[in-house]
Amino acid sequence: MRLDLLLRNATVIDGTGAPRREATVGILGDRIAHVGAPGDTGAGDRRATREIDLAGQVLAPGFIDAHTHDDRLLLSDPAMACKISQGVTTVIAGNCGVSLAPSAADGRAPVPPLDLLDASGGWFRFARFADYVQTLENAPAATNAALLIGHTALRARFMADLQRPASEDETAAMRAAVDEALASGAIGVSTGLYYEPAAAATTEEVIEVCRPLTAHRGVYCTHMRDESEGVLDSIDETLRIGRALGVPVVISHHKVAGRANFGRSRQTLPRIDAAMREQPVCLDCYPYAASSTILTHGRTLIARRTLVTWSVPHPEHAGRDLTDIAQAMGLPVEETVQRLLPAGAIYFSMDEDDVQRILAYPHTMIGSDGLPHDARPHPRLWGTFARVLGHYSRDLRLFPLETAIHKMTGLTAANFGLADRGVIREGAFADFVVFDPDTVDEAVTFDDPIAPARGIDQVWVNGACVWRDGAQTGARPGRVLRHPAARSDAP
Ligand code: ZN
Ligand code: CU
């Protein structure tokens, strides 16, 4: 067996949480074909076409971004620079009830928050989920993608009035679309019950729309109805949906928002922990004490500071503080918000202690929740993974590097049922990242949010190099990761 590539003198952190070890790793085609002793010179049957000496560098599985809104980015900017530059090789797209497909495909501006993917509406061109999957497979991106179908997208597609629960006919239409999506490659359904177009949906509506998850063994991901005062009730609703369907639930970007709720991760995490003994439950988190989504006046009220990230009528105000814009306009904040809409914002509404407690919880996965089409995005888009490795693991010692990597690789692959991903071992796919543990960190701030991470040396997807020496290579080896044949339901 001749190898395509031999990585010598690597410090391997394999994604399982196991301690690092020195090893030689060989790649053949799109797979890891050999993991050998450190002194392995690649002689004999392990001769390789190419060799790279990784002395001093860490070799880890490519990071899996557990929570993204990359549905459109995969098509409109397939280089995925914001992701590959920080070591991400797979994205879970279609979160928070927001997916690009299916839609009415009429070119009209979508109802918020669907406009987070495209405010103009031109990209909402897929009437069926299968059309979207086909388009992505015909023109692959640099990263792999695992896809969710969004309940809010379904409501916008099949309901005339979003202010009420779905009728029986509407529920049946949405359920049929879920079945079609799961059959054509989606791995689950997401909801955004927090957002206006889905807030009127009852728990029963969600269960009935999501019924096909059971037979397809899909996952249920949710931006819960309430992440503030009612967060415990929302966790209970999420768990109930999971039990009714017999499927794993993913609590998206877990947080407790608003000053009145600071510290309440001390309540939510034990609730989640207890539930894990009864049913499969997962959660993800981004490593910042500020959230980001569409702009509404209500959301500004629980934030100590609001930054505008984009505005259709006033693009010149992107990146500015809302109170400064109000002052410049000579208007009250509430009226200023009306002038800016449709728009997006960053809300400083969390407590750093909660963020750290949730990040450090052993079952928490890392997901960026990055918004790639914002003019001045939240720094989580370009910074999340490097910030966890550098700021939180190395500098604050919140957890060891092995744990940090497990939270962005092996744990995530197991939770989403992504076979042969998220680990460095023989037979796994050759998705990997090489980075410098002494310098890795985000290079972005809230004031300057667009820049590749520091210390990321090389990124490979399915055996092809996509990022090297601070630049993309142009390769587009990404795949749509199909519905898992065998999921590990172990919590
Ligand atoms: Zn969300
Ligand atoms: Cu999200």
Coordinates of C-alpha atoms and ligand atoms in Angstrom, one line a residue:
M1 CA 0.0 0.0 0.0
R2 CA 1.5 3.3 -1.1
L3 CA 0.3 6.3 0.8
D4 CA -0.5 9.7 -0.7
L5 CA 0.7 11.6 2.3
L6 CA 2.7 10.9 5.4
L7 CA 2.5 13.3 8.4
R8 CA 5.5 12.8 10.5
N9 CA 6.3 13.9 14.1
A10 CA 2.7 14.9 14.7
T11 CA 1.3 15.6 18.2
V12 CA -2.0 13.9 17.7
I13 CA -5.0 14.9 19.7
D14 CA -7.5 12.4 18.3
G15 CA -10.9 13.9 19.1
T16 CA -12.0 11.3 21.6
G17 CA -10.7 13.3 24.6
A18 CA -7.7 10.9 25.1
P19 CA -4.4 12.5 26.0
R20 CA -2.1 13.7 23.1
R21 CA 0.5 11.4 21.7
E22 CA 3.3 11.5 19.2
A23 CA 2.5 9.6 16.0
T24 CA 2.9 9.3 12.3
V25 CA -0.3 9.5 10.3
G26 CA -0.7 8.3 6.7
I27 CA -3.4 9.4 4.2
L28 CA -4.6 7.4 1.2
G29 CA -7.3 8.9 -0.9
D30 CA -10.0 10.4 1.3
R31 CA -9.2 8.3 4.4
I32 CA -6.6 8.0 7.2
A33 CA -5.0 4.8 6.2
H34 CA -2.3 4.5 8.8
V35 CA -1.6 5.7 12.4
G36 CA 1.9 4.5 13.5
A37 CA 4.6 5.0 16.0
P38 CA 6.5 8.3 16.2
G39 CA 9.7 7.0 14.8
D40 CA 7.9 5.6 11.8
T41 CA 9.8 6.8 8.8
G42 CA 7.4 5.7 6.2
A43 CA 9.7 3.0 4.9
G44 CA 8.6 -0.2 3.2
D45 CA 5.0 -0.6 2.4
R46 CA 4.2 2.7 4.0
R47 CA 6.3 4.8 1.5
A48 CA 4.4 7.9 0.7
T49 CA 4.2 10.2 -2.3
R50 CA 4.5 13.2 0.0
E51 CA 5.8 13.7 3.5
I52 CA 5.3 16.6 5.8
D53 CA 7.2 17.1 9.1
L54 CA 4.8 18.5 11.7
A55 CA 7.2 18.9 14.6
G56 CA 5.8 21.1 17.3
Q57 CA 2.3 21.2 15.7
V58 CA -0.9 19.6 16.8
L59 CA -2.8 17.3 14.4
A60 CA -6.5 17.1 15.2
P61 CA -9.6 16.0 13.5
G62 CA -11.2 18.9 11.4
F63 CA -13.6 20.9 13.5
I64 CA -17.3 20.3 13.2
D65 CA -19.3 23.5 13.6
A66 CA -22.3 22.2 15.4
H67 CA -24.5 25.3 14.8
T68 CA -24.3 27.3 11.6
H69 CA -26.4 29.4 9.2
D70 CA -24.2 28.5 6.2
D71 CA -27.0 27.1 3.9
R72 CA -26.5 29.9 1.4
L73 CA -22.8 30.5 2.0
L74 CA -22.1 26.9 0.8
L75 CA -23.5 28.0 -2.6
S76 CA -22.7 31.7 -2.8
D77 CA -19.2 31.6 -1.4
P78 CA -18.1 27.9 -1.5
A79 CA -14.5 28.8 -0.4
M80 CA -16.0 29.0 3.1
A81 CA -13.0 31.1 4.2
C82 CA -14.6 32.1 7.5
K83 CA -14.8 28.4 8.4
I84 CA -11.7 26.7 7.0
S85 CA -9.5 29.5 8.2
Q86 CA -10.2 28.4 11.8
G87 CA -10.0 24.7 11.1
V88 CA -13.7 23.8 10.5
T89 CA -14.1 21.0 8.0
T90 CA -17.9 20.2 8.5
V91 CA -20.8 22.6 9.2
I92 CA -24.2 21.7 10.5
A93 CA -26.5 24.1 8.5
G94 CA -30.2 25.0 8.7
N95 CA -30.4 25.9 12.4
C96 CA -32.9 28.0 14.4
G97 CA -35.8 27.0 12.1
V98 CA -34.1 28.8 9.3
S99 CA -33.2 26.8 6.1
L100 CA -32.8 27.9 2.5
A101 CA -35.2 25.1 1.4
P102 CA -37.9 24.6 0.8
S103 CA -39.4 28.0 -0.1
A104 CA -42.0 29.5 -2.4
A105 CA -39.1 30.3 -4.7
D106 CA -40.8 33.5 -5.8
G107 CA -37.8 35.8 -5.3
R108 CA -39.6 37.9 -2.7
A109 CA -37.9 39.2 0.4
P110 CA -38.4 36.5 3.1
V111 CA -40.0 37.1 6.5
P112 CA -37.4 37.7 9.3
P113 CA -35.5 35.8 10.6
L114 CA -35.3 33.8 7.3
D115 CA -33.7 37.0 5.9
L116 CA -30.6 36.2 7.9
L117 CA -29.7 34.0 4.9
D118 CA -30.6 36.5 2.2
A119 CA -32.5 39.8 2.8
S120 CA -33.3 40.3 -0.8
G121 CA -34.7 36.8 -1.3
G122 CA -33.0 35.9 -4.6
W123 CA -31.4 32.8 -3.0
F124 CA -34.6 31.3 -1.9
R125 CA -35.0 29.4 -5.1
F126 CA -35.5 25.8 -4.1
A127 CA -39.1 24.6 -4.0
R128 CA -38.0 21.2 -2.6
F129 CA -35.2 20.3 -0.2
A130 CA -33.9 17.8 -2.8
D131 CA -33.3 20.6 -5.3
Y132 CA -31.1 22.4 -2.7
V133 CA -29.1 19.2 -1.9
Q134 CA -28.6 18.5 -5.7
T135 CA -27.4 22.0 -6.3
L136 CA -24.9 21.7 -3.5
E137 CA -23.7 18.3 -4.6
N138 CA -23.2 19.6 -8.2
A139 CA -21.1 22.4 -7.0
P140 CA -19.4 21.4 -3.8
A141 CA -18.0 23.7 -1.2
A142 CA -14.6 23.5 0.6
T143 CA -16.3 22.0 3.7
N144 CA -18.6 19.1 4.3
A145 CA -22.2 20.0 5.3
A146 CA -24.8 18.2 7.3
L147 CA -28.2 19.7 6.7
L148 CA -31.3 20.5 8.8
I149 CA -34.7 21.5 7.5
G150 CA -36.1 24.5 9.3
H151 CA -39.6 24.6 10.8
T152 CA -39.9 28.3 10.2
A153 CA -39.0 27.9 6.6
L154 CA -41.8 25.3 6.4
R155 CA -44.3 27.6 8.0
A156 CA -43.4 30.4 5.6
R157 CA -43.8 28.0 2.7
F158 CA -47.0 26.3 3.7
M159 CA -49.0 28.7 5.9
A160 CA -50.8 31.9 4.9
D161 CA -51.0 33.2 8.4
L162 CA -48.0 32.8 10.7
Q163 CA -49.7 34.2 13.8
R164 CA -51.6 31.1 14.6
P165 CA -50.9 27.3 15.0
A166 CA -50.9 25.2 11.9
S167 CA -54.2 23.6 10.7
E168 CA -54.3 19.9 10.1
D169 CA -53.8 20.3 6.4
E170 CA -50.9 22.7 6.9
T171 CA -49.3 20.3 9.4
A172 CA -49.7 17.4 6.9
A173 CA -48.0 19.5 4.2
M174 CA -45.1 20.4 6.5
R175 CA -44.8 16.8 7.6
A176 CA -44.6 15.6 4.0
A177 CA -41.9 18.2 3.3
V178 CA -39.9 16.9 6.4
D179 CA -40.2 13.4 5.1
E180 CA -39.0 14.5 1.6
A181 CA -36.1 16.4 3.1
L182 CA -35.0 13.4 5.3
A183 CA -35.2 11.1 2.4
S184 CA -33.1 13.4 0.2
G185 CA -30.3 13.9 2.7
A186 CA -31.3 16.1 5.7
I187 CA -30.2 14.7 9.1
G188 CA -32.9 16.4 11.1
V189 CA -35.3 19.3 11.8
S190 CA -34.6 22.6 13.5
T191 CA -37.1 25.0 15.1
G192 CA -36.9 28.6 16.1
L193 CA -39.9 28.8 18.5
Y194 CA -38.3 32.0 19.9
Y195 CA -38.9 33.9 16.7
E196 CA -42.2 35.6 15.7
P197 CA -43.1 33.4 12.6
A198 CA -42.9 30.2 14.8
A199 CA -43.9 31.5 18.2
A200 CA -47.6 30.6 17.6
A201 CA -46.7 27.0 16.9
T202 CA -47.8 24.7 19.7
T203 CA -45.7 21.8 21.1
E204 CA -48.2 19.5 19.4
E205 CA -47.6 21.2 16.0
V206 CA -43.9 20.7 16.4
I207 CA -44.3 17.0 17.3
E208 CA -46.7 16.3 14.4
V209 CA -44.5 18.2 11.8
C210 CA -41.4 16.3 13.1
R211 CA -43.0 12.8 13.1
P212 CA -40.8 11.5 10.2
L213 CA -37.7 12.0 12.4
T214 CA -38.6 8.9 14.2
A215 CA -38.4 6.5 11.3
H216 CA -35.4 8.3 9.7
R217 CA -33.6 8.5 13.1
G218 CA -33.1 12.2 12.6
V219 CA -32.2 14.8 15.3
Y220 CA -34.4 17.6 16.6
C221 CA -32.5 20.9 17.1
T222 CA -34.0 23.9 18.7
H223 CA -33.6 27.6 19.3
M224 CA -35.9 27.3 22.3
R225 CA -39.0 29.4 22.8
D226 CA -37.5 31.2 25.7
E227 CA -33.8 31.6 26.8
S228 CA -34.6 34.1 29.6
E229 CA -37.2 34.0 32.3
G230 CA -38.9 30.8 30.9
V231 CA -35.7 28.9 30.1
L232 CA -36.5 25.9 32.3
D233 CA -40.0 25.5 30.8
S234 CA -38.4 25.7 27.4
I235 CA -36.0 22.9 28.3
D236 CA -38.9 20.8 29.5
E237 CA -40.8 21.5 26.2
T238 CA -37.7 20.4 24.2
L239 CA -37.3 17.2 26.2
R240 CA -41.0 16.4 25.8
I241 CA -40.7 16.8 22.0
G242 CA -37.7 14.5 22.0
R243 CA -39.5 11.8 24.1
A244 CA -42.7 12.0 22.0
L245 CA -40.6 11.4 18.8
G246 CA -38.0 9.1 20.4
V247 CA -35.2 11.1 18.9
P248 CA -32.1 13.0 20.2
V249 CA -32.7 16.7 21.0
V250 CA -30.0 19.4 20.5
I251 CA -30.5 22.5 22.6
S252 CA -28.9 25.2 20.3
H253 CA -26.6 27.9 21.6
H254 CA -27.5 27.3 25.2
K255 CA -27.6 30.5 27.1
V256 CA -29.5 32.4 29.8
A257 CA -30.1 36.0 28.6
G258 CA -30.9 39.1 30.5
R259 CA -29.5 40.5 33.8
A260 CA -32.4 39.0 35.8
N261 CA -31.3 35.5 34.6
F262 CA -27.5 35.8 35.2
G263 CA -26.3 32.7 37.1
R264 CA -29.2 30.6 36.1
S265 CA -27.0 28.1 34.1
R266 CA -26.7 26.7 37.7
Q267 CA -30.3 25.6 37.2
T268 CA -30.4 24.7 33.5
L269 CA -27.3 22.5 33.4
P270 CA -28.5 20.2 36.3
R271 CA -31.9 20.0 34.5
I272 CA -30.2 18.9 31.3
D273 CA -27.9 16.6 33.1
A274 CA -30.8 14.8 34.8
A275 CA -32.6 14.5 31.5
M276 CA -29.6 12.8 29.9
R277 CA -30.1 9.8 32.1
E278 CA -33.6 9.4 30.5
Q279 CA -33.2 10.4 26.9
P280 CA -30.5 11.5 24.4
V281 CA -29.9 15.3 24.9
C282 CA -27.1 17.4 23.4
L283 CA -26.3 21.1 23.5
D284 CA -24.0 23.6 21.9
C285 CA -22.6 27.0 22.8
Y286 CA -20.6 29.8 21.2
P287 CA -17.8 31.3 23.3
Y288 CA -19.0 34.9 23.7
A289 CA -21.3 36.8 26.2
A290 CA -23.1 38.5 23.3
S291 CA -25.7 37.1 21.0
S292 CA -26.6 38.1 17.4
T293 CA -29.7 37.9 15.3
I294 CA -32.3 40.2 13.7
L295 CA -32.8 43.6 15.2
T296 CA -36.0 44.2 17.2
H297 CA -36.7 46.8 19.8
G298 CA -37.8 44.1 22.4
R299 CA -34.4 42.4 22.2
T300 CA -32.5 45.7 22.8
L301 CA -34.3 46.0 26.2
I302 CA -32.5 43.2 27.9
A303 CA -29.1 44.1 26.4
R304 CA -26.6 46.4 28.1
R305 CA -25.4 47.4 24.6
T306 CA -26.6 46.8 21.0
L307 CA -24.5 46.9 17.9
V308 CA -26.1 47.1 14.5
T309 CA -24.6 44.4 12.1
W310 CA -26.6 45.3 8.9
S311 CA -29.5 47.4 7.8
V312 CA -31.2 47.3 4.4
P313 CA -32.3 51.0 4.3
H314 CA -29.2 52.2 6.2
P315 CA -26.2 50.1 5.4
E316 CA -23.9 53.0 6.5
H317 CA -24.8 52.3 10.1
A318 CA -23.5 48.7 10.1
G319 CA -21.0 48.3 12.9
R320 CA -22.3 51.3 15.0
D321 CA -23.8 51.3 18.5
L322 CA -27.5 51.7 18.4
T323 CA -27.5 54.5 20.9
D324 CA -25.0 56.4 18.7
I325 CA -27.2 56.0 15.7
A326 CA -30.3 57.2 17.7
Q327 CA -28.3 60.2 18.7
A328 CA -27.2 60.9 15.2
M329 CA -30.8 60.5 13.9
G330 CA -32.2 62.6 16.8
L331 CA -34.8 59.9 17.5
P332 CA -35.8 57.7 20.4
V333 CA -34.2 54.2 20.3
E334 CA -37.5 52.6 19.4
E335 CA -38.1 54.8 16.4
T336 CA -34.5 54.4 15.3
V337 CA -35.0 50.6 15.3
Q338 CA -38.0 51.1 13.0
R339 CA -36.0 53.2 10.6
L340 CA -33.2 50.6 10.4
L341 CA -35.5 47.5 9.7
P342 CA -34.9 45.0 8.2
A343 CA -31.7 44.8 10.1
G344 CA -29.5 42.7 12.3
A345 CA -27.8 43.3 15.7
I346 CA -25.4 42.1 18.4
Y347 CA -26.8 42.1 21.9
F348 CA -24.6 42.1 24.9
S349 CA -27.0 40.3 27.2
M350 CA -25.2 37.4 28.9
D351 CA -23.0 36.9 31.9
E352 CA -19.5 35.7 31.2
D353 CA -19.7 33.3 34.2
D354 CA -22.7 31.5 32.6
V355 CA -20.9 31.3 29.3
Q356 CA -17.9 29.7 30.9
R357 CA -20.0 27.3 33.0
I358 CA -21.9 26.2 29.9
L359 CA -18.7 25.9 27.8
A360 CA -17.0 23.8 30.5
Y361 CA -20.0 21.5 31.0
P362 CA -18.6 18.1 29.7
H363 CA -21.5 17.5 27.2
T364 CA -21.4 20.9 25.5
M365 CA -20.4 21.0 21.8
I366 CA -18.9 24.1 20.2
G367 CA -21.0 25.8 17.5
S368 CA -20.4 29.3 16.1
D369 CA -23.9 30.4 15.2
G370 CA -22.0 32.7 12.8
L371 CA -24.0 34.9 10.4
P372 CA -22.0 34.9 7.2
H373 CA -24.0 37.5 5.3
D374 CA -24.0 40.3 7.9
A375 CA -22.1 43.4 6.8
R376 CA -20.3 43.6 10.2
P377 CA -20.8 40.2 11.7
H378 CA -20.4 39.0 15.3
P379 CA -16.8 37.9 15.7
R380 CA -18.0 34.4 16.4
L381 CA -18.2 33.9 12.6
W382 CA -14.4 34.0 12.1
G383 CA -13.3 33.4 15.7
T384 CA -15.2 30.8 17.6
F385 CA -13.0 27.7 17.3
A386 CA -9.7 29.5 17.6
R387 CA -11.0 31.4 20.7
V388 CA -12.0 28.2 22.5
L389 CA -8.5 26.7 21.8
G390 CA -6.5 29.9 22.6
H391 CA -8.5 32.1 25.0
Y392 CA -10.5 29.6 26.9
S393 CA -8.4 26.4 26.9
R394 CA -4.8 27.7 26.8
D395 CA -5.0 31.1 28.5
L396 CA -7.9 30.7 31.0
R397 CA -7.3 27.0 31.4
L398 CA -11.1 26.4 31.4
F399 CA -10.4 22.8 30.2
P400 CA -7.4 20.9 28.6
L401 CA -6.8 21.2 24.9
E402 CA -7.9 17.5 24.5
T403 CA -11.3 18.4 26.0
A404 CA -11.6 21.5 23.8
I405 CA -10.9 19.5 20.7
H406 CA -13.4 16.7 21.7
K407 CA -16.1 19.4 22.1
M408 CA -15.5 20.4 18.4
T409 CA -14.9 17.0 16.9
G410 CA -15.6 13.5 18.3
L411 CA -18.5 14.6 20.6
T412 CA -20.2 16.5 17.7
A413 CA -19.8 13.7 15.2
A414 CA -21.3 11.2 17.7
N415 CA -24.2 13.5 18.6
F416 CA -25.1 14.1 14.9
G417 CA -24.3 10.6 13.8
L418 CA -21.6 11.6 11.4
A419 CA -19.9 8.3 10.7
D420 CA -16.1 8.2 10.5
R421 CA -15.8 11.9 11.2
G422 CA -14.4 13.8 14.2
V423 CA -11.6 11.3 15.0
I424 CA -8.0 10.6 14.0
R425 CA -7.9 6.8 13.5
E426 CA -7.3 4.3 10.8
G427 CA -10.4 4.2 8.5
A428 CA -11.8 7.6 9.4
F429 CA -12.1 10.3 6.8
A430 CA -9.1 12.5 6.3
D431 CA -10.6 15.7 7.7
F432 CA -7.9 17.3 9.8
V433 CA -6.3 20.5 11.0
V434 CA -2.7 21.3 11.9
F435 CA -2.2 24.1 14.3
D436 CA 0.3 25.7 16.6
P437 CA -1.0 25.3 20.2
D438 CA 1.2 28.2 21.5
T439 CA -0.3 30.8 19.1
V440 CA -3.7 29.6 18.1
D441 CA -6.4 32.2 18.8
E442 CA -9.0 34.4 17.1
A443 CA -7.8 37.5 15.4
V444 CA -11.1 39.3 15.5
T445 CA -12.9 41.7 17.8
F446 CA -16.4 43.2 17.9
D447 CA -14.9 46.3 16.3
D448 CA -12.9 44.4 13.7
P449 CA -14.7 41.2 13.1
I450 CA -13.4 39.8 9.8
A451 CA -10.0 38.1 9.8
P452 CA -8.5 34.5 9.7
A453 CA -7.6 33.0 13.0
R454 CA -4.0 32.9 14.2
G455 CA -2.0 29.7 14.3
I456 CA -4.0 27.5 11.9
D457 CA -1.4 26.0 9.6
Q458 CA -3.2 23.5 7.4
V459 CA -6.7 22.3 6.9
W460 CA -7.6 19.2 4.9
V461 CA -11.1 17.9 3.9
N462 CA -11.6 14.4 2.5
G463 CA -7.9 14.1 1.8
A464 CA -7.6 17.4 0.0
C465 CA -5.8 20.5 1.4
V466 CA -8.2 23.5 1.5
W467 CA -6.1 26.0 3.7
R468 CA -2.4 26.4 3.9
D469 CA 0.0 29.2 4.9
G470 CA -2.9 31.6 5.7
A471 CA -4.7 31.2 2.4
Q472 CA -7.3 29.0 0.7
T473 CA -6.0 26.5 -1.9
G474 CA -9.2 26.7 -4.0
A475 CA -10.0 23.0 -3.5
R476 CA -13.7 22.2 -3.1
P477 CA -13.7 18.6 -1.7
G478 CA -16.8 19.1 0.6
R479 CA -19.6 16.5 0.6
V480 CA -23.2 16.5 1.9
L481 CA -23.1 14.1 4.8
R482 CA -26.1 11.9 4.4
H483 CA -28.4 10.6 7.0
P484 CA -26.5 8.2 9.3
A485 CA -27.2 4.6 8.9
A486 CA -26.1 3.9 12.4
R487 CA -26.2 6.5 15.1
S488 CA -24.8 6.1 18.5
D489 CA -27.7 7.2 20.8
A490 CA -25.6 6.9 23.8
P491 CA -25.7 10.2 25.7
Ligands
ZN1 ZN -30.7 30.6 17.2
CU2 CU -28.6 30.1 15.1

